[in-house]
Short mmCIF file of C-alpha atoms in Angstrom, two decimals:
data_model
loop_
_atom_site.label_atom_id
_atom_site.label_comp_id
_atom_site.label_asym_id
_atom_site.label_seq_id
_atom_site.Cartn_x
_atom_site.Cartn_y
_atom_site.Cartn_z
CA MET A 1 -15.09 1.49 -38.76
CA LEU A 2 -13.31 3.34 -35.96
CA ASP A 3 -10.44 1.48 -34.33
CA PHE A 4 -9.82 1.36 -30.59
CA GLU A 5 -7.41 4.29 -30.38
CA ALA A 6 -9.60 6.53 -32.55
CA LEU A 7 -12.46 6.04 -30.08
CA LEU A 8 -10.52 7.10 -27.00
CA PRO A 9 -11.19 10.88 -27.22
CA ALA A 10 -14.94 10.18 -27.29
CA ILE A 11 -14.96 8.14 -24.08
CA GLY A 12 -14.72 11.16 -21.81
CA ARG A 13 -17.85 12.61 -23.39
CA GLN A 14 -20.06 9.59 -22.66
CA THR A 15 -22.53 9.09 -19.82
CA VAL A 16 -23.62 5.61 -18.77
CA LEU A 17 -26.76 5.11 -16.70
CA CYS A 18 -25.97 2.07 -14.55
CA VAL A 19 -28.73 0.40 -12.55
CA GLY A 20 -28.32 -2.64 -10.35
CA ASP A 21 -27.66 -4.35 -7.06
CA LEU A 22 -25.16 -2.51 -4.89
CA MET A 23 -23.13 -4.37 -2.29
CA LEU A 24 -20.23 -3.89 0.08
CA ASP A 25 -17.35 -6.28 -0.61
CA GLU A 26 -14.95 -6.96 2.23
CA PHE A 27 -11.81 -9.00 1.65
CA VAL A 28 -10.08 -10.41 4.72
CA TYR A 29 -6.55 -11.55 3.82
CA GLY A 30 -4.46 -13.89 5.92
CA GLU A 31 -2.60 -17.17 6.05
CA VAL A 32 -3.91 -20.58 7.03
CA SER A 33 -2.07 -21.20 10.30
CA ARG A 34 -3.64 -24.47 11.48
CA ILE A 35 -6.75 -26.62 11.45
CA SER A 36 -9.47 -25.88 13.99
CA PRO A 37 -10.26 -28.95 16.14
CA GLU A 38 -13.88 -27.81 16.59
CA ALA A 39 -14.89 -27.89 12.92
CA PRO A 40 -12.38 -29.15 11.69
CA ALA A 41 -11.65 -26.32 9.25
CA PRO A 42 -8.75 -24.03 8.32
CA VAL A 43 -7.91 -21.25 10.77
CA ILE A 44 -6.87 -18.01 9.02
CA ALA A 45 -4.42 -15.69 10.77
CA VAL A 46 -5.78 -12.33 9.58
CA GLN A 47 -3.24 -9.86 8.18
CA ARG A 48 -5.42 -7.13 6.69
CA SER A 49 -8.89 -6.38 5.34
CA GLU A 50 -10.16 -4.20 2.50
CA LEU A 51 -13.57 -2.65 1.85
CA ASN A 52 -14.65 -2.26 -1.77
CA VAL A 53 -17.71 -1.05 -3.62
CA GLY A 54 -19.08 -4.26 -5.13
CA GLY A 55 -21.83 -5.61 -7.34
CA ALA A 56 -23.26 -3.03 -9.71
CA GLY A 57 -21.30 -0.40 -7.79
CA ASN A 58 -18.12 -1.99 -9.11
CA VAL A 59 -19.51 -1.61 -12.62
CA ALA A 60 -19.94 2.10 -11.91
CA ARG A 61 -16.36 2.33 -10.59
CA ASN A 62 -15.04 0.67 -13.74
CA ILE A 63 -17.00 3.07 -15.95
CA ALA A 64 -15.50 6.02 -14.09
CA ALA A 65 -11.99 4.52 -14.15
CA LEU A 66 -12.24 4.41 -17.94
CA GLY A 67 -12.96 8.15 -17.98
CA ALA A 68 -16.69 8.12 -18.73
CA ARG A 69 -19.37 9.62 -16.49
CA CYS A 70 -21.69 7.25 -14.65
CA ILE A 71 -25.12 7.93 -13.19
CA PHE A 72 -25.66 5.10 -10.74
CA VAL A 73 -29.07 4.10 -9.37
CA GLY A 74 -29.11 1.48 -6.61
CA LEU A 75 -30.57 0.38 -3.30
CA ILE A 76 -29.11 0.50 0.21
CA GLY A 77 -30.33 -0.17 3.73
CA ASP A 78 -30.32 2.21 6.68
CA ASP A 79 -27.06 0.87 8.12
CA ASP A 80 -23.32 1.43 8.31
CA ALA A 81 -22.66 -0.59 5.16
CA GLY A 82 -25.09 1.57 3.21
CA ARG A 83 -23.55 4.76 4.50
CA THR A 84 -20.07 3.49 3.67
CA LEU A 85 -21.13 2.73 0.10
CA GLY A 86 -22.88 6.08 -0.31
CA ALA A 87 -19.79 7.96 0.85
CA ALA A 88 -17.48 5.92 -1.38
CA LEU A 89 -19.58 6.52 -4.50
CA ALA A 90 -20.06 10.22 -3.72
CA ALA A 91 -16.27 10.59 -3.45
CA GLU A 92 -15.84 9.49 -7.08
CA PRO A 93 -15.82 12.64 -9.28
CA LEU A 94 -17.25 10.86 -12.33
CA ILE A 95 -20.01 8.98 -10.48
CA ALA A 96 -23.37 10.60 -9.69
CA PRO A 97 -25.02 8.23 -7.17
CA VAL A 98 -28.82 8.14 -6.85
CA LEU A 99 -29.42 5.76 -3.94
CA VAL A 100 -32.82 4.70 -2.67
CA CYS A 101 -32.87 3.70 1.01
CA ASP A 102 -35.01 0.73 2.07
CA GLU A 103 -35.18 0.61 5.87
CA SER A 104 -36.74 -2.86 5.80
CA ARG A 105 -33.63 -4.62 4.49
CA PRO A 106 -29.90 -4.58 5.16
CA THR A 107 -27.40 -3.38 2.62
CA THR A 108 -26.03 -6.42 0.84
CA ARG A 109 -22.61 -7.24 2.28
CA LYS A 110 -20.17 -10.00 1.37
CA VAL A 111 -17.09 -10.91 3.37
CA ARG A 112 -14.51 -13.11 1.67
CA PHE A 113 -11.68 -14.77 3.61
CA VAL A 114 -8.71 -15.14 1.29
CA SER A 115 -5.34 -16.84 1.57
CA ALA A 116 -2.96 -13.94 0.92
CA HIS A 117 -0.18 -16.19 -0.35
CA PHE A 118 -2.19 -18.31 -2.77
CA SER A 119 -5.04 -15.82 -3.54
CA THR A 120 -7.43 -18.67 -2.69
CA HIS A 121 -10.91 -17.87 -1.39
CA MET A 122 -11.45 -19.95 1.76
CA LEU A 123 -14.91 -18.79 2.85
CA ARG A 124 -17.57 -16.21 2.01
CA ALA A 125 -20.17 -14.88 4.43
CA ASP A 126 -23.18 -12.92 3.09
CA TRP A 127 -25.62 -10.52 4.75
CA GLU A 128 -28.55 -9.96 2.40
CA ILE A 129 -32.21 -10.26 1.60
CA ALA A 130 -32.32 -11.66 -1.94
CA ALA A 131 -35.95 -10.76 -2.57
CA PRO A 132 -37.60 -8.25 -4.93
CA ALA A 133 -37.97 -4.72 -3.62
CA SER A 134 -41.39 -3.81 -2.26
CA ALA A 135 -43.85 -2.07 -4.58
CA ALA A 136 -43.19 1.31 -2.94
CA VAL A 137 -39.40 1.00 -3.16
CA GLU A 138 -39.67 -0.38 -6.69
CA GLN A 139 -41.59 2.74 -7.73
CA GLN A 140 -38.96 5.01 -6.16
CA LEU A 141 -36.28 3.22 -8.18
CA ILE A 142 -38.25 3.45 -11.43
CA ASP A 143 -38.95 7.15 -10.91
CA ALA A 144 -35.27 7.84 -10.25
CA ILE A 145 -34.16 5.91 -13.34
CA LEU A 146 -36.65 7.50 -15.72
CA GLN A 147 -35.70 10.95 -14.46
CA GLN A 148 -32.01 10.30 -15.26
CA LEU A 149 -32.55 8.47 -18.56
CA PRO A 150 -32.51 11.51 -20.91
CA ALA A 151 -29.00 12.43 -19.72
CA ALA A 152 -27.55 9.01 -20.58
CA ASP A 153 -25.90 7.83 -23.80
CA ILE A 154 -26.38 4.16 -22.96
CA VAL A 155 -28.05 2.12 -20.21
CA LEU A 156 -26.46 -0.77 -18.32
CA LEU A 157 -28.50 -3.11 -16.10
CA SER A 158 -26.33 -5.13 -13.70
CA ASP A 159 -28.47 -7.93 -12.25
CA TYR A 160 -27.22 -9.74 -9.15
CA ALA A 161 -30.72 -10.97 -8.19
CA LYS A 162 -30.73 -9.01 -4.94
CA GLY A 163 -34.01 -7.20 -5.53
CA VAL A 164 -33.36 -4.05 -7.55
CA LEU A 165 -34.03 -5.36 -11.05
CA THR A 166 -37.60 -6.55 -10.68
CA ALA A 167 -39.53 -7.71 -13.74
CA ARG A 168 -41.56 -4.49 -13.78
CA LEU A 169 -38.52 -2.24 -13.39
CA ILE A 170 -36.65 -4.02 -16.18
CA ARG A 171 -39.62 -3.74 -18.50
CA GLU A 172 -40.24 -0.04 -17.85
CA VAL A 173 -36.57 0.90 -18.21
CA ILE A 174 -35.98 -1.02 -21.45
CA ASP A 175 -39.21 0.30 -23.00
CA ALA A 176 -38.40 3.88 -22.00
CA ALA A 177 -34.84 3.58 -23.30
CA ARG A 178 -36.00 2.23 -26.65
CA LYS A 179 -38.42 5.16 -27.06
CA LEU A 180 -35.43 7.48 -26.63
CA ASN A 181 -33.28 5.38 -29.03
CA LYS A 182 -30.85 4.47 -26.26
CA ARG A 183 -29.16 1.08 -26.26
CA VAL A 184 -29.46 -1.19 -23.22
CA ILE A 185 -26.84 -3.70 -22.07
CA VAL A 186 -27.88 -6.32 -19.53
CA ASP A 187 -25.60 -8.46 -17.40
CA PRO A 188 -28.34 -11.01 -16.64
CA LYS A 189 -28.97 -13.25 -13.66
CA SER A 190 -32.35 -14.72 -14.53
CA PRO A 191 -32.30 -17.83 -16.77
CA ASN A 192 -35.42 -16.41 -18.43
CA PHE A 193 -33.85 -14.17 -21.07
CA ALA A 194 -37.35 -13.11 -22.20
CA LEU A 195 -37.40 -11.00 -19.03
CA TYR A 196 -34.90 -8.70 -20.77
CA ARG A 197 -36.83 -8.57 -24.05
CA GLY A 198 -35.83 -5.63 -26.21
CA ALA A 199 -32.38 -5.10 -24.71
CA THR A 200 -29.52 -4.47 -27.13
CA LEU A 201 -26.98 -6.90 -25.66
CA LEU A 202 -27.04 -9.65 -23.03
CA THR A 203 -23.74 -10.68 -21.42
CA PRO A 204 -24.20 -14.03 -19.56
CA ASN A 205 -21.29 -16.16 -18.46
CA ARG A 206 -21.12 -19.71 -19.75
CA LYS A 207 -22.99 -21.20 -16.76
CA GLU A 208 -25.80 -18.64 -17.03
CA PHE A 209 -25.98 -19.15 -20.79
CA CYS A 210 -26.26 -22.95 -20.44
CA GLU A 211 -29.05 -22.61 -17.88
CA ALA A 212 -30.96 -20.10 -19.98
CA THR A 213 -30.65 -21.96 -23.29
CA ARG A 214 -30.56 -25.51 -21.91
CA SER A 215 -27.52 -26.20 -24.04
CA ARG A 216 -24.13 -27.64 -23.12
CA ALA A 217 -22.24 -24.92 -25.02
CA ASP A 218 -19.47 -27.42 -25.74
CA SER A 219 -18.33 -25.74 -28.96
CA GLN A 220 -18.38 -22.35 -30.65
CA ALA A 221 -20.87 -23.70 -33.19
CA GLU A 222 -23.23 -24.81 -30.43
CA ILE A 223 -22.90 -21.48 -28.63
CA ALA A 224 -23.71 -19.64 -31.87
CA ALA A 225 -26.73 -21.83 -32.64
CA SER A 226 -28.16 -21.60 -29.12
CA ALA A 227 -27.47 -17.87 -28.95
CA ARG A 228 -29.39 -17.19 -32.17
CA GLU A 229 -32.43 -18.96 -30.75
CA ALA A 230 -32.11 -16.93 -27.55
CA ILE A 231 -31.73 -13.70 -29.55
CA ALA A 232 -34.95 -14.41 -31.39
CA GLY A 233 -36.79 -15.13 -28.15
CA ALA A 234 -35.43 -12.11 -26.28
CA GLU A 235 -35.67 -9.79 -29.31
CA CYS A 236 -32.16 -8.48 -28.64
CA GLU A 237 -29.37 -7.53 -31.04
CA ALA A 238 -26.59 -9.74 -29.69
CA ILE A 239 -25.47 -12.08 -26.92
CA LEU A 240 -21.97 -12.19 -25.51
CA VAL A 241 -20.99 -15.39 -23.70
CA THR A 242 -17.99 -15.04 -21.37
CA GLN A 243 -16.09 -18.29 -20.86
CA SER A 244 -13.28 -17.50 -18.40
CA GLU A 245 -9.98 -18.94 -19.67
CA GLN A 246 -11.66 -19.99 -22.93
CA GLY A 247 -12.29 -16.40 -23.98
CA MET A 248 -15.47 -14.75 -25.19
CA THR A 249 -17.94 -15.34 -28.00
CA LEU A 250 -20.22 -12.64 -29.33
CA VAL A 251 -23.14 -13.69 -31.50
CA PRO A 252 -24.94 -10.83 -33.30
CA ARG A 253 -28.44 -11.08 -34.74
CA HIS A 254 -26.97 -10.43 -38.18
CA GLY A 255 -23.50 -11.55 -39.25
CA GLU A 256 -20.98 -14.12 -38.10
CA ALA A 257 -20.18 -14.96 -34.50
CA ILE A 258 -16.93 -13.48 -33.19
CA HIS A 259 -14.70 -15.40 -30.79
CA VAL A 260 -11.65 -14.01 -29.02
CA PRO A 261 -9.30 -16.15 -26.90
CA ALA A 262 -8.50 -15.07 -23.36
CA HIS A 263 -5.26 -13.17 -22.80
CA PRO A 264 -2.60 -15.28 -21.09
CA VAL A 265 -2.34 -13.77 -17.59
CA LYS A 266 -1.67 -14.90 -14.05
CA VAL A 267 -5.13 -15.05 -12.49
CA ARG A 268 -5.15 -13.63 -8.97
CA ASP A 269 -8.87 -13.10 -8.37
CA VAL A 270 -11.89 -13.44 -10.66
CA SER A 271 -14.14 -11.35 -8.38
CA GLY A 272 -15.76 -8.59 -10.40
CA ALA A 273 -14.30 -9.54 -13.79
CA GLY A 274 -17.82 -9.62 -15.22
CA ASP A 275 -18.36 -6.09 -13.92
CA THR A 276 -15.34 -4.92 -15.88
CA VAL A 277 -16.57 -6.63 -19.05
CA ALA A 278 -19.98 -4.95 -18.80
CA ALA A 279 -18.44 -1.54 -18.07
CA VAL A 280 -15.99 -1.68 -20.98
CA LEU A 281 -18.71 -2.80 -23.38
CA ALA A 282 -21.00 0.04 -22.32
CA VAL A 283 -18.31 2.70 -22.61
CA MET A 284 -16.96 1.45 -25.93
CA LEU A 285 -20.38 1.07 -27.56
CA ALA A 286 -21.43 4.51 -26.32
CA ALA A 287 -18.24 5.95 -27.87
CA GLY A 288 -19.12 4.44 -31.27
CA ALA A 289 -17.31 1.09 -31.33
CA ASP A 290 -18.61 -1.79 -33.44
CA TRP A 291 -19.10 -5.28 -31.99
CA ASP A 292 -15.58 -6.46 -32.82
CA VAL A 293 -13.74 -3.53 -31.24
CA ALA A 294 -15.99 -3.49 -28.17
CA LEU A 295 -15.53 -7.25 -27.69
CA ARG A 296 -11.74 -7.12 -27.90
CA ALA A 297 -11.61 -4.20 -25.49
CA ALA A 298 -13.85 -6.05 -23.01
CA ASN A 299 -11.70 -9.15 -23.30
CA ALA A 300 -8.59 -7.09 -22.53
CA GLY A 301 -10.35 -5.45 -19.59
CA ALA A 302 -11.20 -8.83 -18.11
CA ALA A 303 -7.55 -9.90 -18.36
CA VAL A 304 -6.44 -6.82 -16.42
CA ALA A 305 -9.16 -7.29 -13.79
CA VAL A 306 -8.39 -10.94 -12.99
CA SER A 307 -4.69 -10.13 -12.59
CA LYS A 308 -5.55 -7.92 -9.59
CA ASN A 309 -6.60 -8.85 -6.07
CA GLY A 310 -10.13 -8.19 -4.85
CA THR A 311 -12.92 -6.34 -6.60
CA ALA A 312 -10.81 -4.33 -9.01
CA SER A 313 -11.44 -1.53 -11.48
CA VAL A 314 -9.50 -1.10 -14.71
CA THR A 315 -8.19 2.26 -15.88
CA LEU A 316 -8.13 3.43 -19.47
CA GLY A 317 -4.33 3.38 -19.42
CA GLU A 318 -4.29 -0.26 -18.31
CA LEU A 319 -6.81 -1.13 -21.00
CA ARG A 320 -4.76 0.60 -23.69
CA ARG A 321 -1.59 -1.23 -22.68
CA LYS A 322 -3.41 -4.54 -22.98
CA VAL A 323 -5.16 -3.76 -26.28
CA LEU A 324 -2.52 -1.89 -28.23
CA PRO A 325 0.83 -3.29 -29.45
CA PRO A 326 3.90 -2.17 -27.47
CA ALA A 327 5.26 0.00 -30.29
CA SER A 328 2.21 2.26 -30.23
CA LEU A 329 2.64 2.84 -26.50
CA ALA A 330 6.33 3.77 -26.64
CA ALA A 331 5.82 7.53 -26.71
CA GLU A 332 3.46 7.83 -23.76
CA GLU A 333 5.37 5.33 -21.63
CA LYS A 334 8.79 6.88 -22.33
CA ILE A 335 7.98 10.61 -22.15
CA ILE A 336 7.71 12.68 -18.96
CA ALA A 337 6.52 16.26 -19.39
CA ALA A 338 8.23 19.19 -17.70
CA GLY A 339 7.55 19.03 -13.97
CA GLY A 340 6.39 15.41 -14.21
CA ASP A 341 7.22 12.77 -11.63
CA LEU A 342 10.06 10.49 -12.76
CA GLU A 343 10.79 9.19 -9.25
CA PRO A 344 8.70 5.97 -9.58
CA GLN A 345 10.67 4.95 -12.67
CA LEU A 346 13.99 5.85 -11.06
CA ALA A 347 13.10 3.91 -7.92
CA GLU A 348 12.20 0.84 -9.97
CA TRP A 349 15.48 0.92 -11.91
CA ARG A 350 17.54 1.53 -8.77
CA ALA A 351 15.81 -1.35 -6.98
CA GLU A 352 16.87 -3.58 -9.86
CA GLY A 353 20.48 -2.41 -9.49
CA LEU A 354 20.54 -0.91 -13.00
CA ARG A 355 23.20 1.56 -14.17
CA ILE A 356 21.44 4.79 -15.22
CA GLY A 357 22.89 7.04 -17.91
CA PHE A 358 21.97 10.61 -18.88
CA THR A 359 22.48 12.90 -21.84
CA ASN A 360 20.64 15.99 -23.01
CA GLY A 361 20.04 18.35 -25.91
CA CYS A 362 17.49 20.16 -28.06
CA PHE A 363 17.33 17.42 -30.72
CA ASP A 364 15.43 19.78 -33.02
CA ILE A 365 16.19 17.81 -36.19
CA LEU A 366 17.49 14.34 -35.38
CA HIS A 367 20.56 13.48 -37.49
CA PRO A 368 23.29 10.75 -37.58
CA GLY A 369 25.42 12.69 -35.11
CA HIS A 370 22.65 12.51 -32.54
CA VAL A 371 22.11 8.83 -33.20
CA LYS A 372 25.82 8.07 -32.67
CA VAL A 373 25.86 9.85 -29.29
CA LEU A 374 22.61 8.21 -28.14
CA THR A 375 23.61 4.68 -29.13
CA ALA A 376 27.06 5.07 -27.57
CA ALA A 377 25.47 6.45 -24.41
CA ARG A 378 23.09 3.49 -24.19
CA GLY A 379 26.01 1.13 -24.60
CA ALA A 380 27.58 2.58 -21.47
CA CYS A 381 24.57 2.02 -19.20
CA ASP A 382 21.53 -0.19 -18.57
CA ARG A 383 18.93 2.55 -18.92
CA LEU A 384 19.36 5.86 -20.78
CA ILE A 385 17.47 9.03 -19.82
CA VAL A 386 17.48 11.88 -22.33
CA GLY A 387 16.88 15.39 -21.02
CA LEU A 388 15.07 17.45 -23.69
CA ASN A 389 14.94 21.25 -23.72
CA SER A 390 11.38 22.59 -23.79
CA ASP A 391 10.25 24.89 -26.59
CA ALA A 392 10.74 27.96 -24.41
CA SER A 393 14.22 26.77 -23.41
CA VAL A 394 15.24 26.16 -27.04
CA LYS A 395 13.96 29.57 -28.07
CA ARG A 396 16.07 31.25 -25.39
CA LEU A 397 19.17 29.30 -26.41
CA LYS A 398 18.81 29.25 -30.21
CA GLY A 399 16.72 32.28 -31.11
CA GLU A 400 13.15 33.08 -32.13
CA SER A 401 13.22 30.86 -35.24
CA ARG A 402 13.79 27.72 -33.19
CA PRO A 403 12.71 25.09 -32.46
CA VAL A 404 11.67 23.84 -35.87
CA GLN A 405 9.60 21.07 -34.21
CA ASP A 406 7.70 21.47 -30.96
CA GLU A 407 8.73 19.61 -27.81
CA ARG A 408 6.13 16.86 -28.16
CA ALA A 409 7.24 16.05 -31.70
CA ARG A 410 10.90 16.03 -30.68
CA ALA A 411 10.15 13.85 -27.65
CA GLU A 412 8.18 11.32 -29.69
CA VAL A 413 11.00 10.93 -32.23
CA LEU A 414 13.48 10.32 -29.42
CA ALA A 415 11.13 7.90 -27.63
CA ALA A 416 10.84 5.83 -30.80
CA LEU A 417 14.57 5.04 -30.67
CA GLU A 418 15.50 1.70 -29.13
CA ALA A 419 18.51 3.29 -27.42
CA VAL A 420 16.33 5.70 -25.41
CA ASP A 421 14.55 4.43 -22.29
CA LEU A 422 13.08 7.70 -21.01
CA VAL A 423 12.69 11.27 -22.32
CA VAL A 424 12.30 14.01 -19.70
CA ILE A 425 11.44 17.54 -20.84
CA PHE A 426 12.91 20.40 -18.78
CA GLU A 427 12.13 24.14 -18.84
CA GLU A 428 15.46 25.52 -17.61
CA ASP A 429 18.35 26.57 -19.86
CA THR A 430 20.49 23.72 -18.53
CA PRO A 431 19.63 20.27 -17.17
CA LEU A 432 21.43 20.88 -13.86
CA GLN A 433 18.31 20.45 -11.69
CA LEU A 434 17.37 17.30 -13.59
CA ILE A 435 20.82 15.80 -13.18
CA ALA A 436 20.73 16.59 -9.45
CA LYS A 437 17.46 14.69 -9.19
CA ILE A 438 18.61 11.68 -11.24
CA VAL A 439 22.28 11.50 -10.12
CA PRO A 440 23.19 9.25 -13.07
CA SER A 441 26.04 6.76 -12.99
CA VAL A 442 27.06 7.90 -16.48
CA LEU A 443 26.81 11.44 -17.87
CA VAL A 444 27.26 11.59 -21.66
CA LYS A 445 27.89 14.50 -24.07
CA GLY A 446 29.35 14.96 -27.52
CA GLY A 447 33.11 15.33 -27.91
CA ASP A 448 32.83 19.02 -28.84
CA TYR A 449 32.63 19.66 -25.06
CA SER A 450 35.43 19.34 -22.53
CA ARG A 451 34.77 17.43 -19.32
CA GLU A 452 34.65 20.68 -17.32
CA GLN A 453 32.11 22.17 -19.74
CA VAL A 454 29.61 19.36 -19.23
CA VAL A 455 26.78 20.63 -17.04
CA GLY A 456 26.42 18.48 -13.93
CA HIS A 457 29.81 16.80 -14.08
CA GLU A 458 30.51 17.77 -10.44
CA ILE A 459 27.32 16.06 -9.23
CA VAL A 460 28.13 12.84 -11.05
CA ALA A 461 31.79 12.80 -10.04
CA ALA A 462 30.90 13.38 -6.37
CA GLN A 463 28.89 10.17 -6.41
CA GLY A 464 31.61 8.15 -8.09
CA GLY A 465 29.98 8.36 -11.52
CA GLU A 466 31.56 8.68 -14.95
CA VAL A 467 31.54 11.53 -17.50
CA LEU A 468 31.74 10.11 -21.01
CA LEU A 469 32.54 12.20 -24.12
CA ILE A 470 31.56 10.75 -27.49
CA ASP A 471 33.38 11.80 -30.67
CA ILE A 472 30.96 13.67 -32.91
CA LEU A 473 30.44 13.03 -36.61
CA PRO A 474 31.86 15.93 -38.65
CA GLY A 475 29.46 17.73 -40.94
CA HIS A 476 26.34 17.03 -38.89
CA SER A 477 24.63 19.76 -36.90
CA THR A 478 21.04 20.94 -36.56
CA THR A 479 22.04 24.57 -37.12
CA SER A 480 23.68 23.76 -40.48
CA LEU A 481 20.73 21.60 -41.53
CA VAL A 482 18.28 24.42 -40.79
CA ALA A 483 20.47 26.94 -42.63
CA ARG A 484 20.72 24.66 -45.70
CA ALA A 485 16.97 24.18 -45.74
CA GLN A 486 16.38 27.92 -45.55
CA ASN A 487 18.90 28.62 -48.32
CA GLY A 488 17.31 25.93 -50.47
CA LYS A 489 13.94 27.63 -50.12
CA ALA A 490 15.50 30.98 -51.03
#
């Protein structure tokens, strides 16, 4: 079994064919200022509005945000909303939109009025024709899907009951996919699960599941029992029931049901959380995940999505931070490559009024002398930044035989230390440019330097900062360690 992190390199090689109902989501944010005497109803003082790609288009955006490629087939009208959606999808590098235009219907559009302070939805207005596409448009959609099918690793049908996923289209797509040994995930809307017969996985929410199975779904045992009956009827491999704050339950055709509790998060907006779940499942299964890993990743994705406002997509980085334990993320979160942007982190620390310290070195072979300097430096500040010479810089300073470890290895060892809050790699021979950018409150070096020899001391002193020299431990140096190792080999 491959774990979550082992699957990540494969995600960028996957292509998901996503088919479904596209819609334009508009969120109008404001504050309730008074009650209208005409209705009576709340009056919202509008502050701002946002346009988002919604419905199945949001599934496509989530797939792309995770780093996979998405071929998206959907339906639009000949109107401004349709053109807006087409332009937005075309602007996404990892999305290949294949949009069929139906001049007889408007593009589905939803406008939500939201209390900005409480994230409460006050009203939703819809423009739509929730009827099956005509026979001619239906055929155009089927032709487009079947043409794209060979290029896909997995198929995802996102049903919002707006007319794209007709009974005939669903049947032809699932049958064609099965002939090509491609799995099909369906986020269903119809309570007749037999409509999706032959799909690999159905992902109803609890309400949809209860309607389809005519069960109350009051317990995990009842969900499992009802799901197995539905699996037999729909001839699918598994059913995933999403249950909001109660988590998710996946029931496979063979094996035990798997339940995962919801992550504890502050819920801002549940719009589009189901889109994220479907997208994560498709990408993870295409990359080779088993049910358990795919389920836990989808559950984490939902937690990230509901913590955002509006119809939100979830990036692979956000997903990793939610799935993986903090210790495994230390290196990537604490290391900035040469030329990288450290300003956002600096701005955050400065806004919090934190005292920033800085020290630097090659740190080729970490030894107790280094540890003493680093821990003492961290004790003199709230956040410690370590400037690390790049491989080329070390080679110029120490000779062709150095460094013993490359810059990534040295950075990861430093990042694993509790005393170190950020590692910044620099290409120059000295960290002068880096110090000028950071302007630390505390500049730290080992006691084998004098204050005047410390690079950047003028910059720090000019801003009222402190230069701190730490007594070194005798008998500890990287050069002597390397020499002893070489002599031992000889």
